[in-house]
């Protein structure tokens, strides 16, 4: 931190001017920073929602700490931190996937944050046992389907997608998408690599078209009649149903959503947005304060209001539209599995011919 | 083989905006003859060539090949249908084709081996046999221009128009290239127009000469006729140096030879012949190629200029004698009748 | 003095070569020596061939489309008068302002199964989406079309310059030999212009090869996608760098093939008359056909996608955060990057003028950066960051980012300047030297003024390229320096196309001004 402020202060006039006009949204100028030296928390986030920025601003207002945020892909942030080494300004990593958090931990970039507050707030399977990361919101991978074509029983488990009656009916995005990889990670964990590959191969055989576009495009394809089953995260479906556009609302209305299990009673695939404290962070109290804030009612509301994720804390207000989702019985798989199995998942997808 | 016709421009005019580039110009190019069109830059000679070729459309007048109308008020045969050969100052060879391919370009209607034979014949004719497979950027300037001439002649055009074809060449090779090129053109037998600003080129190589100035063709005739009987001072100047002098300032003997006593006359430098005659004083001299130019003082204020064979050095102040040849003195004063 | 004594004048080019080449070289080197990751075997056995073949197929189709769009358009615009010619002659450069990924979003929305075109078909015919055939944009030809439609202006610019540079005499000689207008194009104008056109095509293809955004969105498995996937899915940056090496090799092959072709065929003649061919009139029906052709190209490559994006933004009442700060950092980064890349390109071009060996060397180095995806150059920069032990913030981050811009885009700046130099008489240099001008003085008094028109064109192209740049900016930008491209990407990855539209349109708008300036300058150059 000190190093960085000294560096900024030492900048030439030109860059000083540039830096000042580059971040006009932040009321504090660099000069003031050096004088009053407020506490600074640097966030490396792979999320990029406008509502997150509002949340950060509220945290700053409440705590007089200042947040610096770098948003980029998780892999890029990871390489950046590796390159920065000891000098990394990062204090908190915010990632929209448990597998990514595992990667940071695996690379030795995180540290344990023992916190009774956080442990009491967060159910055990949504945080690392050793305190290296904590979940803050939930995101589920599920299935949107054409209710005139299928009943919920037909699609009750993921293996049902591999059955022959689904031939030419499935729409899904490409395999390198992190949500597909995490889902495959849990399938590998539960079924074994061989069976998981066989499942992927069968699903590829049942696809209505080559994997393409994003999750929303898959749901729209159902409405357009190109397929009747779309693998998608729940919030894309919720966003369509709460969209300003009538066309979008009609798309959501013509489809139904469900959370398949792996086998009957296994529970459904859950992913998280989570936070980890970096190995280079020194103000752990501030880090804990920030994480606790994310789990407060305000934090949960702002994290999920725009994204339509599910709050992690029971009793936190639900974002508009998620009440249309069916009841959820989450799987109790330890989420570290997603990260551990990620490369294997991609390899099996490649072999299965899932683009 | 089609019969060879003259190429005729009849009262052709063309203006660009308010300026008349060519004005009521008439000229007949006879088969087998090389007609030189001379004029300084901006005189309209290139526009005239472009009108004949079909690159420009005349505003008024007709262009004919024999009886065939190429351009008139109602008709315009486009350049690609006229079959008129063109040779440009900057060669304009196709850079992506060999010399042979360049010459073959305009040949069509026959099988490839035949076209190749014809093209090779023309390359031979112009002394380019060994360069047939070379690309233009590997050819010397002279070779490029000869290739361009072969290319223009190969399709057996109804006429060939050469636009300053030799002025881009190195003087050391210019004569040789010109000799080879023009003899090939003459042998081919079609009407040929040689646009040039080089009077000596026109005088030496053309069968007839037309002088153009400010868009008008002033006079047409054989080189001899134009050189010796120019009808206007512009024509005289176009064909070689002329100087003007008041008759009153000339020695009486010279005035007698000319047969006129008042007014201004023009004379060619070679009209003044050194040796015998009136006494004059050498003011200065300089060697100019084949001739020596000598400035001769008639008295305190009047000087005449002579061109003579180099001989014994003439030094300023030398007193010599000179006569005037009246056939090279031109009186352009309008005759009062 | 012996000729090959290293002279002082070789120092700046060497420095610049180091500067431009370093990020890509470091990344590739790190990839090669970094050890096999667990997945390298898997990639090698199962994915390398498909990735490479898909990439080559994409590039081939894109090349055909670009030539098909740009060359006829450039020809009719330079040769004929027709309604709207004046507008089309510059408007056809506009698609350059569209980032490839934005074009992909727009066309995916237009052509997608739930897009307006297919919905219309279903409404009218009552068919379901499975009952009729519709061209699939999410395919290799679809990706090729999307990339070609934003990059064809590179080919158009060079083709237009090449056509208008041809001496009038050459074309008239061909006509006097009986060549029809079609003959003129196929047998004379095109072969003569082809070496220059190939140069523009090479540039466009390298840019297309480095694409990730459009290919990923359309689900086409190119090397660019494979590179990012090796990194994000497999967590192996080394493998990513090795795949990037494949891309760089492809680019080298393109360059060398183009070079061989350019060397083999005749060069444009050294004529003293650089007359622009006069444009001839067309018959009314042909003239309208020409107008229709240009209008269709412009509609497909610019108007339709832009109009669709605007419609999306309006329909969904898209709101975004304040974009002005983003515009400011976008423009500032663009200016820094352009200034430095332009200097590098200038030094390259002038160095190449003095030595043939340097010329090919500098071209290859610049091409390596141009063909490598921005993400891979970003890796190279991070490798360098690790050595310095600095955090990625403040001036360090700006410097690294600008460095990557220079490394990535210098190639795009060298070409227009080289083209300007190629037009000048060769003996101009000798003339200058004979007048006692050398070294710095020659640079200021002779080289710089001569190269200036090309440098302006180069600067504008560089600026537009940097505006659009995404992966490296995303990785390396300092805190608070989000650019428009970063914002558009953030919305798009979150599948909020309508919101992504606003920053995308602003990129296009910001790019439009330099593109217009570029068109205007090219027109001026033509008239000379």
XYZ file of N, CA and C in Angstrom, chain C residues 309-397:
267
model
N -28.453 -2.220 -32.947
C -27.979 -1.933 -31.599
C -28.741 -0.747 -31.008
N -28.954 0.277 -31.835
C -29.682 1.445 -31.347
C -31.107 1.059 -30.957
N -31.707 0.250 -31.805
C -33.064 -0.202 -31.536
C -33.124 -0.943 -30.209
N -32.152 -1.834 -29.983
C -32.105 -2.593 -28.729
C -32.028 -1.653 -27.536
N -31.166 -0.652 -27.671
C -30.959 0.275 -26.558
C -32.247 1.016 -26.250
N -32.952 1.414 -27.294
C -34.190 2.172 -27.093
C -35.289 1.265 -26.559
N -35.422 0.077 -27.154
C -36.530 -0.814 -26.825
C -36.512 -1.211 -25.348
N -35.302 -1.497 -24.845
C -35.239 -1.984 -23.466
C -34.939 -0.863 -22.483
N -34.952 0.376 -22.970
C -34.667 1.534 -22.127
C -33.373 1.319 -21.346
N -32.366 0.852 -22.055
C -31.110 0.495 -21.398
C -30.532 1.696 -20.670
N -30.134 1.475 -19.447
C -29.445 2.516 -18.682
C -28.083 1.991 -18.280
N -27.119 2.854 -18.295
C -25.791 2.442 -17.856
C -25.264 3.492 -16.903
N -24.136 3.174 -16.325
C -23.472 4.178 -15.498
C -22.973 5.286 -16.413
N -22.521 6.348 -15.802
C -22.021 7.486 -16.559
C -20.856 7.048 -17.435
N -20.993 7.249 -18.735
C -19.963 6.742 -19.646
C -18.877 7.769 -19.928
N -19.089 9.012 -19.521
C -18.103 10.040 -19.879
C -16.708 9.779 -19.319
N -16.610 9.378 -18.030
C -15.249 9.061 -17.528
C -14.596 7.945 -18.339
N -15.438 6.992 -18.772
C -14.892 5.887 -19.572
C -14.367 6.411 -20.896
N -15.148 7.321 -21.486
C -14.725 7.891 -22.765
C -13.388 8.592 -22.583
N -13.267 9.294 -21.443
C -12.045 10.042 -21.216
C -10.833 9.101 -21.122
N -10.968 8.036 -20.334
C -9.800 7.156 -20.220
C -9.546 6.423 -21.539
N -10.640 6.114 -22.264
C -10.460 5.476 -23.568
C -9.633 6.378 -24.482
N -10.018 7.662 -24.532
C -9.325 8.584 -25.435
C -7.882 8.804 -24.987
N -7.680 8.925 -23.669
C -6.321 9.166 -23.172
C -5.410 7.983 -23.494
N -5.885 6.774 -23.187
C -5.076 5.595 -23.488
C -4.825 5.517 -24.986
N -5.874 5.836 -25.746
C -5.733 5.817 -27.198
C -4.648 6.775 -27.665
N -4.639 7.957 -27.081
C -3.654 8.957 -27.506
C -2.232 8.527 -27.129
N -2.059 8.082 -25.868
C -0.728 7.619 -25.449
C -0.244 6.512 -26.382
N -1.120 5.513 -26.536
C -0.739 4.345 -27.339
C -0.413 4.740 -28.762
N -1.262 5.597 -29.339
C -1.054 6.002 -30.719
C 0.268 6.739 -30.877
N 0.531 7.661 -29.943
C 1.761 8.449 -30.054
C 2.979 7.535 -30.073
N 3.003 6.581 -29.137
C 4.188 5.728 -29.054
C 4.276 4.753 -30.220
N 3.140 4.149 -30.549
C 3.149 3.186 -31.643
C 3.524 3.876 -32.956
N 3.097 5.121 -33.082
C 3.411 5.872 -34.293
C 4.919 6.116 -34.372
N 5.511 6.488 -33.244
C 6.968 6.676 -33.234
C 7.665 5.389 -33.629
N 7.221 4.285 -33.034
C 7.851 3.000 -33.343
C 7.711 2.698 -34.831
N 6.505 2.913 -35.349
C 6.272 2.617 -36.764
C 7.137 3.510 -37.652
N 7.301 4.759 -37.221
C 8.113 5.709 -37.991
C 9.561 5.245 -38.052
N 10.086 4.867 -36.885
C 11.469 4.398 -36.852
C 11.627 3.140 -37.706
N 10.653 2.245 -37.591
C 10.696 1.011 -38.392
C 10.765 1.336 -39.875
N 9.874 2.215 -40.287
C 9.752 2.506 -41.713
C 11.038 3.143 -42.230
N 11.563 4.085 -41.450
C 12.774 4.765 -41.914
C 13.970 3.820 -41.891
N 14.017 2.949 -40.865
C 15.123 1.992 -40.799
C 15.042 1.041 -41.981
N 13.818 0.632 -42.300
C 13.638 -0.314 -43.392
C 14.059 0.308 -44.715
N 13.944 1.621 -44.788
C 14.306 2.301 -46.022
C 15.793 2.158 -46.291
N 16.559 2.065 -45.214
C 18.009 2.033 -45.381
C 18.529 0.620 -45.556
N 17.799 -0.378 -45.113
C 18.331 -1.738 -45.190
C 17.216 -2.735 -45.466
N 17.463 -3.588 -46.447
C 16.443 -4.569 -46.826
C 16.253 -5.621 -45.741
N 17.402 -6.012 -45.121
C 17.333 -7.039 -44.096
C 16.491 -6.524 -42.928
N 16.745 -5.273 -42.553
C 15.974 -4.679 -41.459
C 14.499 -4.643 -41.810
N 14.246 -4.402 -43.096
C 12.866 -4.245 -43.524
C 12.051 -5.503 -43.242
N 12.592 -6.668 -43.642
C 11.860 -7.910 -43.404
C 11.824 -8.215 -41.918
N 12.960 -7.973 -41.245
C 13.032 -8.255 -39.809
C 12.002 -7.461 -39.025
N 11.954 -6.165 -39.299
C 11.022 -5.334 -38.556
C 9.582 -5.720 -38.871
N 9.357 -6.082 -40.118
C 7.997 -6.478 -40.469
C 7.560 -7.712 -39.698
N 8.485 -8.687 -39.609
C 8.124 -9.924 -38.924
C 7.888 -9.668 -37.438
N 8.774 -8.873 -36.842
C 8.618 -8.582 -35.413
C 7.271 -7.909 -35.163
N 6.988 -6.901 -35.985
C 5.729 -6.176 -35.810
C 4.549 -7.102 -36.051
N 4.692 -8.001 -37.037
C 3.598 -8.909 -37.359
C 3.347 -9.887 -36.227
N 4.424 -10.317 -35.568
C 4.266 -11.257 -34.460
C 3.364 -10.643 -33.399
N 3.594 -9.364 -33.100
C 2.763 -8.698 -32.109
C 1.336 -8.547 -32.593
N 1.202 -8.270 -33.884
C -0.124 -8.004 -34.428
C -0.971 -9.262 -34.480
N -0.312 -10.391 -34.737
C -1.072 -11.625 -34.888
C -1.345 -12.279 -33.547
N -0.566 -11.920 -32.524
C -0.778 -12.544 -31.222
C -1.965 -11.874 -30.546
N -2.825 -12.672 -29.912
C -3.961 -12.063 -29.221
C -3.477 -11.133 -28.117
N -4.243 -10.095 -27.851
C -3.886 -9.139 -26.813
C -3.649 -9.808 -25.470
N -4.397 -10.875 -25.198
C -4.253 -11.545 -23.915
C -2.850 -12.132 -23.757
N -2.314 -12.642 -24.861
C -0.983 -13.247 -24.789
C 0.082 -12.175 -24.573
N -0.088 -11.036 -25.243
C 0.836 -9.931 -25.004
C 0.721 -9.473 -23.559
N -0.500 -9.517 -23.028
C -0.712 -9.167 -21.630
C 0.092 -10.083 -20.721
N 0.126 -11.368 -21.069
C 0.935 -12.322 -20.292
C 2.401 -11.922 -20.318
N 2.859 -11.522 -21.506
C 4.252 -11.088 -21.622
C 4.524 -9.899 -20.707
N 3.571 -8.975 -20.682
C 3.753 -7.795 -19.833
C 3.771 -8.183 -18.354
N 2.917 -9.160 -17.997
C 2.895 -9.590 -16.596
C 4.215 -10.263 -16.218
N 4.772 -11.002 -17.159
C 6.066 -11.642 -16.921
C 7.097 -10.575 -16.583
N 7.032 -9.493 -17.340
C 7.960 -8.391 -17.105
C 7.683 -7.754 -15.742
N 6.389 -7.613 -15.417
C 6.002 -7.025 -14.136
C 6.591 -7.827 -12.981
N 6.553 -9.157 -13.125
C 7.074 -10.029 -12.085
C 8.547 -9.716 -11.832
N 9.300 -9.502 -12.913
C 10.731 -9.233 -12.764
C 10.984 -7.914 -12.035
N 10.090 -6.953 -12.251
C 10.344 -5.655 -11.632
C 9.849 -5.595 -10.192
N 8.987 -6.554 -9.802
C 8.492 -6.551 -8.440
C 7.621 -5.360 -8.100
N 6.900 -4.866 -9.087
C 6.009 -3.729 -8.853
C 4.564 -4.201 -8.871
N 3.694 -3.497 -8.151
C 2.276 -3.811 -8.296
C 1.755 -3.231 -9.605
N 0.672 -3.819 -10.068
C 0.071 -3.365 -11.325
C -0.832 -2.183 -11.018
N -0.249 -1.016 -10.888
C -1.043 0.161 -10.541
C -0.355 1.397 -11.067
N -1.114 2.471 -11.136
C -0.552 3.766 -11.478
C 0.250 3.745 -12.769
N 1.372 4.429 -12.715
C 2.164 4.636 -13.921
C 2.683 3.324 -14.493
N 2.973 2.365 -13.604
C 3.480 1.079 -14.091
C 2.447 0.410 -14.990
N 1.203 0.441 -14.523
C 0.153 -0.197 -15.303
C -0.057 0.528 -16.627
